[in-house]
Amino acid sequence: MATIVTLTLNPSLDNATSTPRLYPDGKLRCARPTYEPGGGGINVARAIRKLGGEALALFPAGGPTGDHLARLLEDEGVANRPLPISDWTRECFNIVEEQSGQQYRFVMPGAMLNGSEQDAVVAAIGALPQLDYMVISGSLPDGVDGDYLIRLVEAGQARGADIIVDSSGKPLRQVVSHGGLALIKPNLGELAVLAGVEINDQDQIATIARSLIDAGKSEVVLVSLGPQGALLVTASDELQIVPPTVKKQSTVGAGDSMVGAVTLKRSQGASWRDAARYGVAAGTAATMNKGTELCRKADVERIFAWLSEKR
Ligand SMILES: Nc1ncnc2c1ncn2[C@@H]1O[C@H](COP(=O)(O)OP(=O)(O)OP(=O)(O)O)[C@@H](O)[C@H]1O
Ligand SMILES: [Mg+2]
């Protein structure tokens, strides 16, 4: 089995609950909370696990919240390596107002990583055995920038890994401009920021993706387009993948499910076309589930079969 590691610099312990109605000042009595692991790379590893594969989730973790997060991953059977830090892992809150059905998502700033803790993450990658894929996914905590991401990319490459990045904003721009990545999965907004232009038509997406590939920034660009699926661009290929219409419940976790599925399928020796189809299937499957639930394997396989027949 190929070795996949995911890196999450800004993990969180996600709490979800509900209350009849949100109003100021009074006590808001909430339902018993549920706890879930959160953060890009962590969710990518969870999605891979749900699809029958295995990935090691590497992440900084501090305090009892960090311990709780690692314990939740343990319970799900996700291989995990928490790297101790002094700041406590953040908690984020999802609160559903029962009366309206509306969801409120409170996102806390992430735990700080001091200089030696940042070095420890790089060293932890360096200490891993030979890797096939390293997925860097999610936001960055304050004090960590694109230059640091580049150090992580180089550490992963030194272990032999193909690097897959799903991030946004300036850090994504910096790490892409450094180049040498295997795959990036920007959504439309992230691609526009990456290219520094407004995107108004479909042709432009492919042109931007191709220019990144030609400049050696990434071998493959998979632009996710929400309900429209995704556009796969490689040096020699271009494919629009349009998913079937499904009953959408929640799009939370769609991007992470997609990245997990693409990485897993590719690691099993699939073509980029099939890996991207599997990714679109997983993203779409994730939208069929309520709340933060990631994709279910049976849904992914069914949609993948449908996309494969359409080719
Ligand atoms: N409304 C939808 N209907 C069907 N499929 C969807 C929908 N939204 C997302 N998807 C699927 O999930 C994939 C990833 O979604 P999207 O393009 O929204 O990524 P993202 O913006 O990175 O998401 P995230 O907010 O999870 O990071 C899409 O390529 C598609 O396959
Ligand atoms: Mg995303």
Short mmCIF file of C-alpha atoms and ligand atoms in Angstrom, two decimals:
data_model
loop_
_atom_site.label_atom_id
_atom_site.label_comp_id
_atom_site.label_asym_id
_atom_site.label_seq_id
_atom_site.Cartn_x
_atom_site.Cartn_y
_atom_site.Cartn_z
CA MET A 1 0.00 0.00 0.00
CA ALA A 2 1.30 3.46 -0.86
CA THR A 3 2.31 5.65 2.06
CA ILE A 4 0.25 8.79 2.46
CA VAL A 5 0.77 11.42 5.14
CA THR A 6 -1.44 14.44 5.68
CA LEU A 7 -0.32 17.61 7.39
CA THR A 8 -2.67 19.91 9.30
CA LEU A 9 -1.06 23.00 10.78
CA ASN A 10 -4.29 24.44 12.13
CA PRO A 11 -6.31 21.53 13.53
CA SER A 12 -9.37 21.96 15.68
CA LEU A 13 -11.58 20.08 18.04
CA ASP A 14 -15.02 20.76 16.58
CA ASN A 15 -18.01 20.88 18.91
CA ALA A 16 -21.51 20.74 17.50
CA THR A 17 -24.73 21.38 19.34
CA SER A 18 -28.14 22.98 18.88
CA THR A 19 -30.36 25.34 20.81
CA PRO A 20 -34.03 26.22 20.20
CA ARG A 21 -33.38 29.89 19.44
CA LEU A 22 -30.40 32.26 19.53
CA TYR A 23 -31.04 35.43 21.52
CA PRO A 24 -28.82 37.80 23.51
CA ASP A 25 -28.18 37.97 27.26
CA GLY A 26 -30.16 34.94 28.48
CA LYS A 27 -28.79 31.44 28.94
CA LEU A 28 -29.01 29.41 25.76
CA ARG A 29 -29.67 25.82 26.81
CA CYS A 30 -27.94 23.54 24.34
CA ALA A 31 -28.29 19.90 23.36
CA ARG A 32 -25.56 17.48 24.44
CA PRO A 33 -22.55 18.40 22.27
CA THR A 34 -20.82 16.06 19.87
CA TYR A 35 -17.09 16.28 19.22
CA GLU A 36 -15.33 15.73 15.95
CA PRO A 37 -11.78 16.08 14.66
CA GLY A 38 -11.38 19.09 12.37
CA GLY A 39 -8.87 20.72 10.04
CA GLY A 40 -8.05 20.16 6.37
CA GLY A 41 -5.42 17.41 6.47
CA ILE A 42 -7.14 15.62 9.33
CA ASN A 43 -10.35 15.44 7.31
CA VAL A 44 -8.43 14.28 4.25
CA ALA A 45 -7.01 11.39 6.33
CA ARG A 46 -10.48 10.60 7.70
CA ALA A 47 -11.95 10.57 4.19
CA ILE A 48 -9.19 8.22 3.02
CA ARG A 49 -9.98 5.95 5.96
CA LYS A 50 -13.69 5.98 5.12
CA LEU A 51 -12.80 4.95 1.57
CA GLY A 52 -10.87 1.94 2.82
CA GLY A 53 -7.36 3.39 2.61
CA GLU A 54 -4.87 4.53 5.15
CA ALA A 55 -3.14 7.86 5.74
CA LEU A 56 -1.12 9.12 8.67
CA ALA A 57 -2.42 12.42 10.04
CA LEU A 58 0.42 14.59 11.33
CA PHE A 59 -0.54 17.70 13.28
CA PRO A 60 0.58 19.93 16.14
CA ALA A 61 -1.52 19.34 19.24
CA GLY A 62 -1.52 20.96 22.65
CA GLY A 63 -3.31 20.71 25.97
CA PRO A 64 -6.33 18.56 26.80
CA THR A 65 -8.08 19.69 23.61
CA GLY A 66 -5.16 18.31 21.61
CA ASP A 67 -5.37 15.02 23.53
CA HIS A 68 -9.11 14.87 22.91
CA LEU A 69 -8.59 15.43 19.18
CA ALA A 70 -6.02 12.62 18.96
CA ARG A 71 -8.33 10.32 20.92
CA LEU A 72 -11.19 10.96 18.48
CA LEU A 73 -8.93 10.03 15.56
CA GLU A 74 -7.85 6.92 17.43
CA ASP A 75 -11.53 5.96 17.89
CA GLU A 76 -12.10 6.33 14.14
CA GLY A 77 -9.08 4.16 13.38
CA VAL A 78 -7.17 7.01 11.72
CA ALA A 79 -3.40 6.68 12.10
CA ASN A 80 -2.26 9.86 13.81
CA ARG A 81 0.86 11.55 15.09
CA PRO A 82 0.18 14.57 17.30
CA LEU A 83 3.27 16.75 17.71
CA PRO A 84 3.25 18.39 21.15
CA ILE A 85 3.02 22.18 21.35
CA SER A 86 2.56 24.45 24.36
CA ASP A 87 -0.51 26.36 23.13
CA TRP A 88 -3.80 24.46 23.41
CA THR A 89 -5.46 23.14 20.28
CA ARG A 90 -8.40 25.36 19.36
CA GLU A 91 -12.03 24.40 19.63
CA CYS A 92 -14.59 25.53 17.06
CA PHE A 93 -18.36 25.56 17.56
CA ASN A 94 -21.18 24.70 15.19
CA ILE A 95 -24.53 25.70 16.59
CA VAL A 96 -27.81 24.94 14.88
CA GLU A 97 -30.73 27.17 15.76
CA GLU A 98 -33.54 24.59 15.83
CA GLN A 99 -36.35 27.03 15.07
CA SER A 100 -34.85 28.27 11.80
CA GLY A 101 -32.58 25.32 11.01
CA GLN A 102 -29.79 27.83 10.43
CA GLN A 103 -26.24 26.89 11.27
CA TYR A 104 -23.79 29.24 12.99
CA ARG A 105 -20.12 28.35 12.72
CA PHE A 106 -17.75 29.94 15.23
CA VAL A 107 -14.16 29.56 14.06
CA MET A 108 -11.46 30.28 16.63
CA PRO A 109 -7.90 31.34 15.88
CA GLY A 110 -5.56 28.37 15.77
CA ALA A 111 -2.92 27.42 18.33
CA MET A 112 0.34 29.33 17.81
CA LEU A 113 3.43 27.45 16.68
CA ASN A 114 6.65 28.94 18.05
CA GLY A 115 9.94 28.62 16.17
CA SER A 116 11.08 25.39 17.79
CA GLU A 117 7.63 23.84 17.37
CA GLN A 118 7.72 24.76 13.67
CA ASP A 119 11.15 23.12 13.42
CA ALA A 120 9.77 20.03 15.16
CA VAL A 121 7.11 19.57 12.45
CA VAL A 122 9.81 19.74 9.76
CA ALA A 123 11.93 17.26 11.74
CA ALA A 124 8.96 14.91 12.16
CA ILE A 125 8.51 14.79 8.38
CA GLY A 126 12.25 14.18 7.99
CA ALA A 127 12.00 11.25 10.40
CA LEU A 128 9.24 9.50 8.44
CA PRO A 129 10.06 6.49 6.27
CA GLN A 130 9.89 6.78 2.50
CA LEU A 131 6.64 8.53 1.49
CA ASP A 132 4.57 8.37 -1.66
CA TYR A 133 2.24 11.32 -1.04
CA MET A 134 2.15 14.22 1.36
CA VAL A 135 -1.07 16.26 1.49
CA ILE A 136 -0.86 19.73 3.01
CA SER A 137 -4.36 20.98 3.58
CA GLY A 138 -6.17 23.68 5.48
CA SER A 139 -5.56 27.13 6.86
CA LEU A 140 -2.43 28.28 8.68
CA PRO A 141 -2.26 29.56 12.24
CA ASP A 142 -1.01 33.09 12.88
CA GLY A 143 2.73 33.41 12.63
CA VAL A 144 3.10 30.72 9.97
CA ASP A 145 3.41 31.74 6.34
CA GLY A 146 4.05 30.46 2.84
CA ASP A 147 7.83 30.36 3.41
CA TYR A 148 7.27 27.82 6.14
CA LEU A 149 5.01 25.79 3.83
CA ILE A 150 7.88 25.68 1.36
CA ARG A 151 10.14 24.17 4.06
CA LEU A 152 7.48 21.51 4.66
CA VAL A 153 7.18 20.80 0.94
CA GLU A 154 10.94 20.36 0.70
CA ALA A 155 10.99 18.08 3.74
CA GLY A 156 8.27 15.92 2.16
CA GLN A 157 10.07 15.83 -1.18
CA ALA A 158 13.27 14.76 0.58
CA ARG A 159 11.30 11.72 1.78
CA GLY A 160 10.31 11.03 -1.82
CA ALA A 161 6.74 12.34 -1.58
CA ASP A 162 4.62 13.83 -4.31
CA ILE A 163 3.13 16.96 -2.76
CA ILE A 164 -0.57 17.78 -2.88
CA VAL A 165 -1.65 21.19 -1.61
CA ASP A 166 -5.14 22.44 -0.79
CA SER A 167 -4.91 25.84 0.80
CA SER A 168 -5.83 29.42 0.01
CA GLY A 169 -4.75 33.04 -0.12
CA LYS A 170 -1.19 34.25 0.14
CA PRO A 171 0.34 31.03 1.53
CA LEU A 172 -1.05 29.09 -1.43
CA ARG A 173 0.37 31.71 -3.80
CA GLN A 174 3.79 31.49 -2.17
CA VAL A 175 3.97 27.72 -2.18
CA VAL A 176 2.74 27.50 -5.77
CA SER A 177 5.22 30.11 -6.91
CA HIS A 178 7.99 27.96 -5.39
CA GLY A 179 6.74 25.17 -7.70
CA GLY A 180 7.39 21.47 -8.06
CA LEU A 181 4.03 20.35 -6.66
CA ALA A 182 2.21 17.24 -7.88
CA LEU A 183 -1.35 18.52 -7.50
CA ILE A 184 -3.20 21.61 -6.37
CA LYS A 185 -6.98 21.69 -5.91
CA PRO A 186 -8.09 25.31 -5.86
CA ASN A 187 -11.76 26.21 -6.05
CA LEU A 188 -12.67 29.05 -8.40
CA GLY A 189 -12.08 31.78 -5.81
CA GLU A 190 -8.73 30.34 -4.78
CA LEU A 191 -7.64 30.04 -8.42
CA ALA A 192 -8.55 33.69 -9.03
CA VAL A 193 -6.46 34.82 -6.02
CA LEU A 194 -3.64 32.54 -7.16
CA ALA A 195 -3.63 34.06 -10.64
CA GLY A 196 -4.38 37.59 -9.39
CA VAL A 197 -7.22 38.03 -11.90
CA GLU A 198 -10.99 37.91 -12.02
CA ILE A 199 -12.31 34.77 -13.65
CA ASN A 200 -15.29 35.35 -15.91
CA ASP A 201 -15.44 32.39 -18.23
CA GLN A 202 -14.69 28.72 -18.42
CA ASP A 203 -11.89 29.02 -21.00
CA GLN A 204 -9.96 31.24 -18.65
CA ILE A 205 -9.88 28.51 -15.98
CA ALA A 206 -8.13 26.07 -18.28
CA THR A 207 -5.75 28.77 -19.52
CA ILE A 208 -4.68 29.70 -16.00
CA ALA A 209 -4.31 26.05 -14.98
CA ARG A 210 -2.24 25.31 -18.05
CA SER A 211 0.06 28.27 -17.48
CA LEU A 212 0.77 27.01 -13.94
CA ILE A 213 1.59 23.57 -15.34
CA ASP A 214 3.77 24.96 -18.14
CA ALA A 215 5.70 27.05 -15.61
CA GLY A 216 6.42 23.91 -13.55
CA LYS A 217 4.38 25.05 -10.57
CA SER A 218 2.24 21.92 -10.38
CA GLU A 219 2.08 18.77 -12.48
CA VAL A 220 -1.72 18.67 -12.25
CA VAL A 221 -4.35 21.29 -11.45
CA LEU A 222 -7.82 20.17 -10.38
CA VAL A 223 -10.15 23.14 -10.14
CA SER A 224 -13.24 22.32 -8.12
CA LEU A 225 -16.43 24.02 -9.24
CA GLY A 226 -18.98 23.13 -6.56
CA PRO A 227 -22.14 21.66 -8.11
CA GLN A 228 -20.51 21.90 -11.57
CA GLY A 229 -17.89 19.34 -10.51
CA ALA A 230 -14.32 19.98 -11.51
CA LEU A 231 -11.91 20.70 -14.33
CA LEU A 232 -8.85 18.46 -14.51
CA VAL A 233 -5.84 19.88 -16.32
CA THR A 234 -2.54 18.09 -16.89
CA ALA A 235 0.28 18.76 -19.38
CA SER A 236 -1.42 16.62 -22.01
CA ASP A 237 -5.05 16.45 -20.97
CA GLU A 238 -8.08 18.43 -20.00
CA LEU A 239 -11.33 16.97 -18.67
CA GLN A 240 -14.51 18.50 -17.34
CA ILE A 241 -16.17 16.21 -14.79
CA VAL A 242 -19.82 17.01 -14.12
CA PRO A 243 -21.44 15.14 -11.23
CA PRO A 244 -25.02 13.90 -11.19
CA THR A 245 -27.59 16.00 -9.40
CA VAL A 246 -27.97 14.80 -5.83
CA LYS A 247 -30.05 15.91 -2.87
CA LYS A 248 -27.71 18.39 -1.22
CA GLN A 249 -27.71 18.42 2.59
CA SER A 250 -24.46 20.18 3.51
CA THR A 251 -21.36 21.05 1.51
CA VAL A 252 -19.12 21.05 4.59
CA GLY A 253 -16.30 18.58 4.00
CA ALA A 254 -16.81 18.33 0.23
CA GLY A 255 -13.37 19.73 -0.61
CA ASP A 256 -11.56 17.50 1.92
CA SER A 257 -13.45 14.39 0.77
CA MET A 258 -12.45 15.23 -2.79
CA VAL A 259 -8.75 15.65 -1.97
CA GLY A 260 -8.72 12.43 0.08
CA ALA A 261 -10.37 10.47 -2.71
CA VAL A 262 -8.09 11.79 -5.48
CA THR A 263 -5.00 11.04 -3.41
CA LEU A 264 -6.15 7.53 -2.52
CA LYS A 265 -7.16 6.60 -6.09
CA ARG A 266 -3.95 7.98 -7.54
CA SER A 267 -1.91 6.15 -4.89
CA GLN A 268 -3.56 2.92 -6.09
CA GLY A 269 -2.13 3.50 -9.56
CA ALA A 270 -5.17 5.07 -11.26
CA SER A 271 -4.88 7.57 -14.10
CA TRP A 272 -5.38 11.24 -13.23
CA ARG A 273 -8.72 11.04 -15.07
CA ASP A 274 -9.97 8.23 -12.84
CA ALA A 275 -8.49 9.80 -9.70
CA ALA A 276 -10.24 13.09 -10.49
CA ARG A 277 -13.53 11.29 -11.21
CA TYR A 278 -13.24 9.51 -7.88
CA GLY A 279 -12.54 12.89 -6.24
CA VAL A 280 -15.62 14.51 -7.78
CA ALA A 281 -17.65 11.48 -6.71
CA ALA A 282 -16.43 11.86 -3.12
CA GLY A 283 -17.05 15.63 -3.05
CA THR A 284 -20.57 15.11 -4.33
CA ALA A 285 -21.14 12.18 -1.95
CA ALA A 286 -20.13 14.41 0.97
CA THR A 287 -22.84 16.94 0.06
CA MET A 288 -25.47 14.19 0.45
CA ASN A 289 -24.75 14.00 4.20
CA LYS A 290 -25.93 16.36 6.89
CA GLY A 291 -23.64 18.61 8.92
CA THR A 292 -19.94 17.89 8.87
CA GLU A 293 -20.18 14.24 7.81
CA LEU A 294 -17.65 13.33 5.12
CA CYS A 295 -18.37 11.06 2.14
CA ARG A 296 -19.68 7.49 2.48
CA LYS A 297 -17.89 4.84 0.45
CA ALA A 298 -21.04 3.28 -1.07
CA ASP A 299 -22.18 6.67 -2.41
CA VAL A 300 -18.70 7.42 -3.76
CA GLU A 301 -18.48 4.11 -5.62
CA ARG A 302 -21.95 4.56 -7.11
CA ILE A 303 -21.26 8.10 -8.37
CA PHE A 304 -17.79 7.05 -9.60
CA ALA A 305 -19.37 4.22 -11.62
CA TRP A 306 -21.87 6.70 -13.09
CA LEU A 307 -19.08 9.15 -14.02
CA SER A 308 -16.98 6.34 -15.50
CA GLU A 309 -19.84 5.15 -17.73
CA LYS A 310 -20.39 8.67 -19.03
CA ARG A 311 -16.80 9.01 -20.31
N1 LIG B 1 -23.80 21.56 -4.46
C1 LIG B 1 -23.06 20.53 -4.87
N2 LIG B 1 -23.60 19.52 -5.61
C2 LIG B 1 -22.87 18.48 -6.05
N3 LIG B 1 -21.55 18.37 -5.80
C3 LIG B 1 -20.95 19.32 -5.09
C4 LIG B 1 -21.65 20.46 -4.59
N4 LIG B 1 -20.79 21.23 -3.90
C5 LIG B 1 -19.60 20.60 -3.97
N5 LIG B 1 -19.69 19.46 -4.68
C6 LIG B 1 -18.63 18.47 -4.97
O1 LIG B 1 -17.54 18.67 -4.09
C7 LIG B 1 -16.37 19.06 -4.80
C8 LIG B 1 -15.62 20.11 -4.05
O2 LIG B 1 -16.48 21.20 -3.78
P1 LIG B 1 -16.08 22.73 -3.91
O3 LIG B 1 -15.75 23.06 -5.30
O4 LIG B 1 -17.19 23.48 -3.26
O5 LIG B 1 -14.72 22.75 -3.07
P2 LIG B 1 -14.25 23.74 -1.93
O6 LIG B 1 -14.72 25.12 -2.22
O7 LIG B 1 -12.80 23.52 -1.78
O8 LIG B 1 -15.02 23.14 -0.68
P3 LIG B 1 -14.70 23.31 0.87
O9 LIG B 1 -15.53 24.46 1.30
O10 LIG B 1 -15.14 22.00 1.45
O11 LIG B 1 -13.23 23.55 1.01
C9 LIG B 1 -16.90 19.53 -6.17
O12 LIG B 1 -15.93 19.36 -7.15
C10 LIG B 1 -18.10 18.62 -6.37
O13 LIG B 1 -17.69 17.35 -6.80
MG MG B 2 -11.57 23.90 -0.10
#
